[in-house]
Coordinates of C-alpha atoms in Angstrom, one line a residue:
M285 CA 19.7 -37.8 -171.3
T286 CA 16.6 -40.0 -171.2
D287 CA 16.6 -43.8 -171.5
S288 CA 15.6 -43.7 -175.1
Q289 CA 18.6 -41.4 -175.9
A290 CA 21.2 -43.7 -174.3
P291 CA 23.6 -45.4 -176.7
T292 CA 22.7 -49.0 -177.3
S293 CA 25.7 -50.2 -179.2
P294 CA 29.0 -51.2 -177.6
A295 CA 30.8 -49.5 -180.4
A296 CA 29.4 -46.1 -179.2
A297 CA 30.8 -46.6 -175.7
V298 CA 34.1 -45.2 -174.4
G299 CA 34.9 -48.4 -172.4
T300 CA 34.5 -52.1 -172.8
N301 CA 31.2 -52.8 -171.0
P302 CA 28.3 -53.0 -173.4
V303 CA 25.2 -50.8 -172.9
A304 CA 21.9 -52.5 -172.1
A305 CA 19.3 -51.5 -174.7
A306 CA 16.2 -49.8 -173.3
P307 CA 13.1 -51.8 -174.3
A308 CA 10.4 -50.0 -176.3
G309 CA 7.9 -48.0 -174.3
V310 CA 10.1 -47.7 -171.2
R311 CA 8.8 -45.4 -168.5
T312 CA 10.3 -42.0 -167.8
V313 CA 10.5 -39.7 -164.8
A314 CA 7.4 -37.9 -165.9
D315 CA 5.5 -41.2 -166.0
V316 CA 6.5 -42.3 -162.5
V317 CA 6.9 -39.2 -160.4
T318 CA 3.7 -37.3 -161.2
P319 CA 2.4 -34.4 -159.1
E320 CA -0.4 -36.7 -157.9
V321 CA 2.2 -39.3 -156.7
V322 CA 4.3 -36.7 -154.9
A323 CA 1.2 -35.1 -153.2
Q324 CA 0.1 -38.6 -152.0
L325 CA 3.5 -39.6 -150.6
T326 CA 4.2 -36.3 -148.8
R327 CA 0.9 -36.2 -146.9
G328 CA 1.6 -35.6 -143.3
V329 CA 5.3 -35.0 -143.7
T330 CA 6.5 -32.3 -141.4
G331 CA 8.5 -29.5 -143.2
S332 CA 8.1 -25.7 -143.3
G333 CA 10.9 -25.4 -145.9
R334 CA 11.4 -26.8 -149.4
T335 CA 14.0 -29.1 -150.8
A336 CA 14.2 -31.4 -153.8
N337 CA 15.7 -34.8 -154.9
H338 CA 17.2 -35.8 -158.2
T339 CA 17.9 -38.9 -160.3
P340 CA 21.5 -40.0 -160.8
F341 CA 20.6 -41.3 -164.2
T342 CA 20.4 -37.8 -165.7
G343 CA 20.7 -35.3 -162.9
E344 CA 17.2 -34.0 -163.4
K345 CA 14.9 -33.1 -160.5
L346 CA 12.4 -35.7 -159.4
A347 CA 10.3 -33.8 -156.9
D348 CA 10.0 -30.8 -154.6
L349 CA 9.8 -32.0 -151.0
P350 CA 9.1 -30.5 -147.6
E351 CA 12.3 -29.6 -145.6
S352 CA 12.2 -29.9 -141.8
T353 CA 13.5 -27.3 -139.4
P354 CA 14.5 -28.2 -135.8
E355 CA 11.1 -27.1 -134.7
D356 CA 9.5 -29.4 -137.3
V357 CA 11.5 -32.3 -135.9
A358 CA 10.4 -31.5 -132.4
A359 CA 6.7 -31.4 -133.5
A360 CA 7.1 -34.7 -135.3
F361 CA 8.4 -36.4 -132.1
A362 CA 5.5 -34.8 -130.2
R363 CA 2.9 -36.3 -132.5
A364 CA 4.6 -39.7 -132.5
R365 CA 4.9 -39.7 -128.7
A366 CA 1.2 -38.8 -128.3
A367 CA 0.2 -41.7 -130.6
Q368 CA 2.6 -44.4 -129.3
P369 CA 0.7 -45.5 -126.1
A370 CA -2.5 -46.4 -128.0
W371 CA -0.4 -48.4 -130.6
A372 CA 1.5 -50.2 -127.9
A373 CA -1.7 -51.1 -126.1
L374 CA -2.8 -53.2 -129.0
P375 CA -2.1 -56.9 -128.8
V376 CA 1.2 -58.0 -130.4
R377 CA -0.8 -60.1 -132.9
A378 CA -2.8 -57.0 -134.0
R379 CA 0.4 -55.1 -134.7
A380 CA 2.0 -58.1 -136.4
A381 CA -1.0 -58.4 -138.7
V382 CA -0.1 -54.9 -140.1
L383 CA 3.3 -56.3 -141.1
L384 CA 1.8 -59.3 -142.9
R385 CA -0.6 -57.1 -144.8
F386 CA 2.3 -54.8 -145.7
H387 CA 4.2 -57.9 -147.0
D388 CA 1.5 -58.6 -149.5
L389 CA 1.1 -55.0 -150.6
V390 CA 4.9 -54.7 -151.2
I391 CA 5.0 -57.8 -153.4
G392 CA 1.7 -56.9 -155.2
R393 CA 2.8 -53.4 -156.0
Q394 CA 6.5 -53.9 -156.4
S395 CA 6.7 -52.3 -159.8
E396 CA 5.9 -48.9 -158.3
V397 CA 8.7 -49.0 -155.8
L398 CA 11.2 -50.6 -158.2
D399 CA 10.7 -47.6 -160.4
L400 CA 11.3 -45.2 -157.5
I401 CA 14.4 -47.1 -156.2
Q402 CA 15.9 -47.0 -159.7
L403 CA 15.2 -43.4 -160.2
E404 CA 16.5 -42.3 -156.8
T405 CA 19.6 -44.5 -156.6
G406 CA 20.5 -45.3 -160.2
K407 CA 20.4 -49.1 -159.5
A408 CA 19.9 -51.8 -162.1
R409 CA 16.4 -53.2 -161.6
L410 CA 17.5 -56.6 -160.4
H411 CA 19.5 -54.9 -157.6
A412 CA 16.5 -52.8 -156.7
H413 CA 14.5 -56.1 -156.4
E414 CA 16.9 -57.2 -153.7
E415 CA 15.3 -54.6 -151.5
V416 CA 11.8 -55.8 -152.2
Q417 CA 12.9 -59.3 -151.3
A418 CA 14.6 -58.2 -148.1
V419 CA 11.7 -56.1 -146.9
A420 CA 9.2 -58.9 -147.6
V421 CA 11.3 -61.4 -145.8
A422 CA 11.6 -59.1 -142.7
A423 CA 7.9 -58.3 -142.7
R424 CA 7.0 -62.0 -142.9
H425 CA 9.5 -63.0 -140.2
Y426 CA 8.5 -60.4 -137.6
G427 CA 4.9 -60.7 -138.6
R428 CA 5.1 -64.4 -137.7
R429 CA 7.6 -64.4 -134.9
A430 CA 7.1 -61.1 -133.0
S431 CA 4.7 -62.7 -130.4
A432 CA 7.3 -65.3 -129.5
Y433 CA 10.1 -62.7 -129.3
L434 CA 8.0 -60.4 -127.1
R435 CA 6.0 -62.8 -124.9
P436 CA 6.6 -62.7 -121.1
K437 CA 9.2 -65.2 -120.0
R438 CA 9.3 -67.0 -116.7
H439 CA 12.6 -67.3 -114.8
T440 CA 13.7 -69.2 -111.7
G441 CA 13.5 -66.9 -108.7
V442 CA 16.0 -66.4 -106.0
V443 CA 14.0 -68.9 -103.9
P444 CA 12.4 -71.5 -106.2
A445 CA 8.7 -71.9 -105.8
L446 CA 8.6 -68.9 -103.4
T447 CA 9.8 -66.2 -105.8
K448 CA 7.9 -65.9 -109.1
V449 CA 9.8 -64.0 -111.7
T450 CA 8.6 -62.7 -115.1
E451 CA 10.6 -60.9 -117.7
L452 CA 8.5 -58.4 -119.7
R453 CA 9.5 -56.5 -122.8
Q454 CA 8.3 -52.9 -122.9
P455 CA 8.6 -50.6 -126.0
R456 CA 11.2 -47.9 -125.7
G457 CA 8.8 -45.2 -126.9
V458 CA 9.8 -43.2 -130.0
I459 CA 12.6 -44.6 -132.1
G460 CA 14.7 -42.1 -134.1
Q461 CA 15.9 -43.7 -137.3
I462 CA 18.5 -42.2 -139.6
A463 CA 18.5 -44.1 -142.9
P464 CA 21.0 -44.0 -145.8
W465 CA 20.6 -43.4 -149.5
N466 CA 22.0 -46.7 -150.8
Y467 CA 19.1 -49.0 -149.9
P468 CA 16.2 -46.6 -149.4
L469 CA 13.5 -49.2 -149.0
E470 CA 15.3 -52.0 -147.1
L471 CA 17.4 -49.8 -144.8
S472 CA 14.5 -47.5 -144.0
V473 CA 11.3 -49.4 -143.5
G474 CA 13.1 -52.8 -143.2
D475 CA 14.6 -51.6 -139.9
A476 CA 11.5 -49.8 -138.8
L477 CA 9.3 -53.0 -139.0
P478 CA 10.5 -54.6 -135.8
A479 CA 10.3 -51.2 -134.0
F480 CA 6.7 -50.9 -134.9
V481 CA 5.6 -54.5 -134.1
S482 CA 7.3 -54.1 -130.6
G483 CA 5.0 -51.2 -129.9
N484 CA 7.1 -48.2 -130.7
A485 CA 6.5 -45.1 -132.9
V486 CA 9.2 -44.1 -135.3
V487 CA 10.5 -40.7 -136.5
M488 CA 12.6 -41.4 -139.6
K489 CA 15.0 -39.2 -141.4
P490 CA 15.7 -40.8 -144.8
D491 CA 18.3 -39.2 -147.2
T492 CA 16.5 -36.5 -149.1
E493 CA 17.8 -37.8 -152.4
T494 CA 16.0 -41.1 -151.8
A495 CA 13.0 -39.9 -149.8
L496 CA 10.3 -40.9 -152.2
T497 CA 11.1 -44.6 -151.7
A498 CA 10.8 -44.3 -147.9
L499 CA 7.6 -42.2 -148.2
W500 CA 6.1 -44.9 -150.5
A501 CA 6.8 -47.5 -147.8
R502 CA 5.2 -45.3 -145.2
D503 CA 2.1 -44.9 -147.4
L504 CA 1.8 -48.6 -147.8
L505 CA 2.2 -49.3 -144.1
I506 CA -0.6 -46.9 -143.4
E507 CA -2.7 -48.7 -146.0
A508 CA -1.9 -51.9 -144.2
G509 CA -3.3 -50.5 -141.0
L510 CA -0.5 -48.6 -139.2
P511 CA -1.8 -45.4 -137.6
P512 CA -0.3 -42.5 -139.5
E513 CA 0.9 -40.5 -136.5
V514 CA 2.9 -43.5 -135.4
F515 CA 5.2 -43.1 -138.4
Q516 CA 6.7 -39.6 -138.9
V517 CA 9.1 -38.6 -141.6
V518 CA 11.4 -35.6 -141.4
L519 CA 13.6 -34.4 -144.3
G520 CA 16.6 -32.2 -144.6
E521 CA 20.3 -31.9 -144.5
G522 CA 22.0 -34.5 -142.3
P523 CA 24.1 -32.2 -140.2
V524 CA 20.9 -30.1 -139.4
V525 CA 18.1 -32.7 -139.0
G526 CA 20.2 -35.7 -137.9
P527 CA 21.3 -34.2 -134.5
E528 CA 17.7 -33.1 -133.9
V529 CA 16.5 -36.7 -134.3
V530 CA 19.1 -37.9 -131.9
K531 CA 18.2 -35.1 -129.5
H532 CA 14.5 -36.3 -129.1
A533 CA 14.7 -40.0 -129.6
D534 CA 14.3 -42.7 -126.9
Y535 CA 16.5 -45.0 -129.0
V536 CA 18.5 -44.3 -132.2
S537 CA 19.0 -46.6 -135.2
F538 CA 21.6 -45.4 -137.7
T539 CA 23.1 -46.8 -140.9
G540 CA 25.8 -44.9 -142.6
S541 CA 29.5 -44.0 -142.4
T542 CA 31.7 -44.8 -139.5
R543 CA 32.6 -41.1 -139.0
T544 CA 29.0 -40.1 -138.7
G545 CA 28.2 -43.1 -136.6
R546 CA 30.7 -42.0 -134.0
E547 CA 28.9 -38.6 -133.8
V548 CA 25.5 -40.3 -133.5
A549 CA 26.8 -42.5 -130.7
Q550 CA 28.3 -39.5 -128.8
G551 CA 25.0 -37.7 -129.1
A552 CA 23.0 -40.7 -127.8
A553 CA 25.5 -41.4 -125.0
A554 CA 25.1 -37.8 -123.8
R555 CA 21.4 -38.5 -123.3
L556 CA 21.9 -42.0 -122.0
V557 CA 19.7 -43.5 -124.7
G558 CA 20.6 -46.7 -126.6
V559 CA 21.9 -46.8 -130.2
S560 CA 22.5 -49.3 -132.9
L561 CA 24.9 -48.5 -135.7
E562 CA 25.7 -50.3 -139.0
L563 CA 28.7 -48.6 -140.4
G564 CA 31.4 -49.0 -143.0
G565 CA 33.2 -52.0 -144.3
K566 CA 36.2 -53.1 -146.3
N567 CA 35.0 -56.6 -146.9
A568 CA 37.1 -59.5 -148.0
M569 CA 36.4 -62.5 -150.2
L570 CA 38.7 -65.6 -149.8
V571 CA 39.0 -68.0 -152.8
L572 CA 40.8 -71.1 -151.4
E573 CA 42.8 -73.5 -153.5
D574 CA 39.9 -76.0 -153.6
A575 CA 37.3 -73.6 -154.7
D576 CA 35.2 -74.1 -157.9
V577 CA 36.9 -71.3 -159.8
E578 CA 34.0 -70.8 -162.3
K579 CA 31.4 -70.5 -159.6
A580 CA 33.7 -68.2 -157.5
A581 CA 34.2 -65.9 -160.5
A582 CA 30.4 -65.6 -161.1
G583 CA 29.9 -65.1 -157.3
A584 CA 32.5 -62.4 -157.2
V585 CA 30.6 -60.3 -159.8
R586 CA 27.5 -60.4 -157.5
A587 CA 29.6 -59.8 -154.4
C588 CA 31.6 -56.8 -155.8
F589 CA 29.3 -55.0 -158.2
S590 CA 25.7 -55.3 -156.9
S591 CA 24.2 -51.8 -156.7
A592 CA 27.5 -50.6 -158.3
G593 CA 29.4 -51.6 -155.2
Q594 CA 27.4 -49.1 -153.1
L595 CA 26.5 -51.7 -150.5
C596 CA 28.1 -51.8 -147.0
I597 CA 28.5 -55.6 -147.2
S598 CA 29.8 -55.8 -150.8
I599 CA 33.4 -57.1 -151.4
E600 CA 36.3 -54.7 -152.0
R601 CA 39.2 -57.0 -151.2
L602 CA 39.5 -60.3 -153.1
Y603 CA 42.2 -62.8 -151.8
V604 CA 42.9 -65.7 -154.2
H605 CA 45.2 -68.7 -153.6
E606 CA 48.2 -68.5 -155.9
S607 CA 47.5 -71.9 -157.4
V608 CA 44.1 -70.8 -158.9
A609 CA 44.7 -67.1 -159.2
D610 CA 45.4 -67.0 -162.9
A611 CA 42.4 -69.1 -163.8
F612 CA 40.2 -67.1 -161.4
V613 CA 41.3 -63.7 -162.6
E614 CA 40.8 -64.7 -166.3
R615 CA 37.2 -65.8 -165.7
F616 CA 36.4 -62.9 -163.3
A617 CA 37.7 -60.3 -165.7
A618 CA 35.8 -61.8 -168.6
R619 CA 32.5 -61.8 -166.7
T620 CA 33.2 -58.2 -165.5
R621 CA 33.9 -56.9 -169.0
A622 CA 30.7 -58.5 -170.2
M623 CA 28.5 -56.7 -167.7
R624 CA 25.9 -54.6 -169.3
L625 CA 25.4 -51.0 -168.0
G626 CA 22.1 -49.2 -168.3
S627 CA 19.6 -46.8 -167.0
A628 CA 16.2 -48.2 -168.2
L629 CA 13.4 -48.8 -165.7
A630 CA 13.4 -52.4 -166.8
Y631 CA 15.3 -55.6 -166.3
G632 CA 18.3 -56.2 -168.5
A633 CA 21.2 -54.1 -167.2
D634 CA 23.7 -55.9 -165.0
M635 CA 24.8 -52.6 -163.2
G636 CA 23.5 -49.1 -162.9
S637 CA 24.9 -45.8 -161.9
L638 CA 26.7 -44.3 -159.0
V639 CA 24.4 -42.1 -156.9
S640 CA 26.4 -38.9 -156.6
E641 CA 29.3 -36.8 -157.8
R642 CA 30.9 -37.5 -154.5
Q643 CA 30.8 -41.3 -155.0
L644 CA 32.1 -40.9 -158.6
E645 CA 35.0 -38.7 -157.4
T646 CA 36.0 -41.3 -154.8
V647 CA 36.0 -44.1 -157.3
T648 CA 38.0 -42.2 -159.9
R649 CA 40.5 -40.9 -157.3
H650 CA 41.1 -44.4 -155.8
I651 CA 41.7 -45.9 -159.2
A652 CA 43.9 -43.1 -160.5
E653 CA 46.1 -43.0 -157.4
A654 CA 46.5 -46.8 -157.4
V655 CA 47.5 -46.8 -161.1
E656 CA 49.9 -43.9 -160.5
K657 CA 51.6 -45.9 -157.7
G658 CA 52.0 -49.1 -159.7
A659 CA 48.6 -51.0 -159.7
T660 CA 47.3 -52.5 -162.9
V661 CA 43.7 -52.2 -164.2
V662 CA 42.6 -55.7 -165.2
A663 CA 39.1 -54.7 -166.3
G664 CA 37.1 -51.4 -166.4
G665 CA 38.8 -48.4 -165.0
V666 CA 36.9 -45.6 -166.8
A667 CA 33.8 -43.5 -166.3
R668 CA 30.9 -43.8 -168.8
P669 CA 29.4 -40.4 -169.4
D670 CA 28.0 -41.8 -172.7
I671 CA 25.4 -43.6 -170.6
G672 CA 24.8 -41.1 -167.8
P673 CA 26.7 -38.5 -165.8
L674 CA 27.6 -40.8 -162.9
F675 CA 28.2 -44.1 -164.6
H676 CA 31.5 -45.9 -164.1
E677 CA 32.6 -49.3 -165.3
P678 CA 33.0 -52.2 -162.9
T679 CA 36.8 -52.2 -162.2
I680 CA 39.3 -54.9 -161.1
L681 CA 42.8 -53.9 -159.9
E682 CA 45.9 -55.9 -159.2
G683 CA 49.1 -54.9 -157.7
V684 CA 47.4 -52.8 -155.0
E685 CA 49.4 -52.3 -151.8
A686 CA 49.7 -49.8 -149.0
P687 CA 49.7 -46.8 -148.9
M688 CA 47.3 -46.7 -151.8
A689 CA 43.9 -45.4 -150.5
V690 CA 42.0 -48.2 -152.3
C691 CA 44.0 -50.7 -150.2
S692 CA 42.5 -49.6 -146.9
E693 CA 39.8 -47.0 -147.3
E694 CA 36.2 -47.9 -148.1
T695 CA 35.6 -47.0 -151.8
F696 CA 31.8 -47.8 -151.8
G697 CA 31.8 -48.2 -155.5
P698 CA 32.4 -50.8 -158.3
V699 CA 36.1 -51.3 -157.6
V700 CA 37.8 -54.5 -156.2
S701 CA 41.4 -55.2 -155.6
I702 CA 42.9 -58.7 -156.1
Y703 CA 45.6 -60.1 -153.8
R704 CA 47.3 -63.5 -154.1
F705 CA 48.1 -65.6 -151.0
R706 CA 50.0 -68.8 -150.2
D707 CA 48.3 -70.5 -147.2
E708 CA 45.3 -70.4 -144.9
D709 CA 47.0 -68.7 -142.0
E710 CA 48.3 -65.9 -144.2
V711 CA 44.9 -65.1 -145.8
V712 CA 43.1 -65.1 -142.4
E713 CA 45.7 -62.6 -141.1
L714 CA 45.3 -60.4 -144.2
A715 CA 41.5 -60.5 -144.2
N716 CA 41.5 -59.5 -140.5
A717 CA 44.0 -56.7 -141.0
T718 CA 41.5 -53.9 -141.2
P719 CA 39.7 -51.7 -138.6
Y720 CA 36.4 -52.9 -140.2
G721 CA 34.5 -56.1 -139.5
L722 CA 31.2 -56.2 -141.3
N723 CA 31.0 -59.1 -143.8
S724 CA 33.3 -61.7 -145.5
S725 CA 33.0 -64.4 -148.0
I726 CA 34.8 -67.8 -148.4
W727 CA 34.8 -70.1 -151.4
T728 CA 35.7 -73.7 -151.0
R729 CA 34.4 -77.2 -151.9
D730 CA 35.0 -78.3 -148.3
G731 CA 32.1 -77.1 -146.1
R732 CA 33.9 -78.1 -142.9
R733 CA 37.0 -76.1 -143.9
G734 CA 34.8 -73.2 -144.8
H735 CA 33.2 -73.2 -141.3
R736 CA 36.6 -73.5 -139.7
V737 CA 38.0 -70.5 -141.6
A738 CA 34.8 -68.6 -141.0
A739 CA 35.3 -68.9 -137.2
R740 CA 38.7 -67.2 -137.5
L741 CA 37.4 -64.1 -139.3
R742 CA 36.5 -61.0 -137.3
T743 CA 33.3 -60.1 -139.2
G744 CA 29.7 -60.0 -138.1
T745 CA 28.6 -62.2 -141.0
V746 CA 30.5 -64.8 -143.1
N747 CA 29.1 -66.3 -146.3
I748 CA 30.4 -69.6 -147.7
N749 CA 30.2 -70.0 -151.4
E750 CA 28.3 -66.7 -151.9
G751 CA 29.0 -63.0 -151.3
Y752 CA 26.5 -61.6 -148.9
A753 CA 22.9 -62.7 -149.6
P754 CA 22.7 -65.9 -147.6
A755 CA 23.7 -64.4 -144.3
Y756 CA 21.8 -61.1 -144.8
G757 CA 18.7 -62.9 -146.1
S758 CA 18.5 -65.3 -143.2
V759 CA 16.6 -62.9 -141.0
Q760 CA 16.2 -65.2 -138.1
S761 CA 19.9 -64.8 -137.5
P762 CA 21.6 -61.5 -136.4
M763 CA 23.4 -59.2 -138.9
G764 CA 25.8 -56.4 -138.0
G765 CA 29.4 -55.5 -137.6
M766 CA 32.4 -55.9 -135.4
K767 CA 35.1 -53.3 -134.7
D768 CA 34.6 -50.0 -136.6
S769 CA 31.7 -51.5 -138.5
G770 CA 29.2 -50.8 -135.8
L771 CA 27.3 -51.7 -132.7
G772 CA 24.2 -53.9 -132.3
R773 CA 22.5 -56.1 -134.8
R774 CA 19.5 -56.1 -137.1
H775 CA 17.4 -59.3 -137.7
G776 CA 16.5 -62.1 -135.4
S777 CA 15.8 -61.7 -131.7
E778 CA 18.4 -58.9 -131.3
G779 CA 16.9 -57.0 -134.2
I780 CA 13.6 -56.6 -132.3
L781 CA 14.6 -56.8 -128.7
K782 CA 16.9 -53.8 -129.1
Y783 CA 13.7 -51.7 -129.5
T784 CA 12.5 -52.8 -126.1
E785 CA 13.4 -52.4 -122.4
A786 CA 13.6 -55.5 -120.3
Q787 CA 11.5 -55.3 -117.2
T788 CA 11.8 -57.9 -114.4
V789 CA 8.7 -58.4 -112.2
A790 CA 9.4 -60.5 -109.1
Q791 CA 6.6 -61.6 -106.7
Q792 CA 7.6 -63.0 -103.3
R793 CA 5.2 -65.6 -101.9
L794 CA 4.6 -67.1 -98.4
I795 CA 7.7 -65.8 -96.7
P796 CA 9.8 -62.6 -97.0
L797 CA 13.4 -62.5 -98.0
A798 CA 14.3 -61.3 -94.5
P799 CA 14.5 -62.8 -91.0
S800 CA 11.1 -64.3 -90.1
F801 CA 9.5 -67.1 -88.1
G802 CA 11.4 -66.0 -85.0
M803 CA 14.9 -66.1 -86.7
D804 CA 17.3 -63.4 -85.7
D805 CA 19.8 -62.0 -88.2
E806 CA 22.4 -64.7 -87.4
K807 CA 20.0 -67.6 -87.8
Y808 CA 18.6 -66.1 -91.0
A809 CA 22.1 -65.8 -92.5
A810 CA 22.9 -69.4 -91.6
F811 CA 19.6 -70.6 -93.0
M812 CA 20.2 -68.7 -96.3
S813 CA 23.8 -70.2 -96.5
R814 CA 22.4 -73.7 -96.1
S815 CA 19.8 -72.9 -98.8
L816 CA 22.4 -71.7 -101.2
K817 CA 24.5 -74.9 -100.8
A818 CA 21.4 -77.0 -101.3
M819 CA 20.4 -75.1 -104.5
K820 CA 23.9 -75.7 -105.9
A821 CA 23.7 -79.4 -105.0
F822 CA 20.4 -79.6 -106.9
R823 CA 21.9 -77.8 -109.9
L824 CA 19.4 -74.9 -109.7
R825 CA 20.4 -71.9 -111.8

């Protein structure tokens, strides 16, 4: 079904959410993914086989793509490894300039990538634009701050004034990056930017179904001045290509499920190479009794249903104080039922499609099981094949409890469960009662209280009076998960230094750190003991 064929009247729909009308002259697959575009984007991509990707909007094929064998992956790493030293030899500012030029190109040509993101993921256009924003912010930040993060640092030596110590940051070499399908621009090139500016090459395996977006970003980086051989892309099935990336990489960056993350970590550990993992979440939003209920309801729509809930930091558990629960649920449900669903390559829809049959099956299974065991559907609850094969209404559940799967398992779709609580201690305990620890959200009029509660939550990020955007978008600060939600951080100093090896260079001057000037071992030991006491007295570190 094309955009122009989608029903535009709520009366034609099988559920309550209206359908966003497609504007006249809307672009189609044939307009966006032309043979010329595919040929341009796949230049230099290693693959002796053939594969294809498809759009969730209709299920139709978007493009035929190269598929990599294990030998192709090894060849890609060889090319990247050969090109990396010359790239690393450039001054940091020269590498950073590529990121700043890339920033301008992304913003200037955003309509191209917005079309690709929508076609490959099924997102609403505004949700696709979140990726443009995130990549631009990361490119600007590391383009401006990389020199400060990477510059040599002086440290106090073992004998002040006589031991000169410098900490250097050396690139690891070739980074193996395995990127997911849900944010194909931000979670591919967004994570690669700090790796490039710190002097590394990257071999990336994006998800095949969203490969065109990652390839578009690679094409723009090359236009911005990145040497083509420094950025290799390999495509293919995860179980085949993913382990080959881990097998050859000097460091592995992975975003995906907790189950696969464990496998990646084991493969990296066997080779004694570092790894960063952003994994699953079962994120909680806390609406305290002093919250602005209207603002919290509007924020919950953003927090729960952006990208159809296919966002690792989106909210799936919503805890509301019993004194405001009825008012909140009424407002939240009304806003949710009013959300417009649509597939047009244009602004106007509030939510798009799920990305695959697998995601749709999980959503429908979680809802059906919960209802069967006594939960109530407050809003949504049904699939929308009248719009597209993978559309599902944003859904609110009440009465969810263990052992319903939706209570504890990550749904990764537009489904949120509401729970009522009595006091602050109870809700903190409930929010922390999960093996995950990625993101959380607190709504309160009292900023100090919000910060106090935030410090008690075991999540890598906490947002006060918003769902996820403030913490994620503040790229000078680290972002990542605790517990089963991952290892390492993206953004800030940790997001770039993880792609480097720390090297300490110590120069001893005038006297050695050994018996000298006629001292025997005993006198040298006594001399050093007195020196250590003196350094403590002078508060030397």
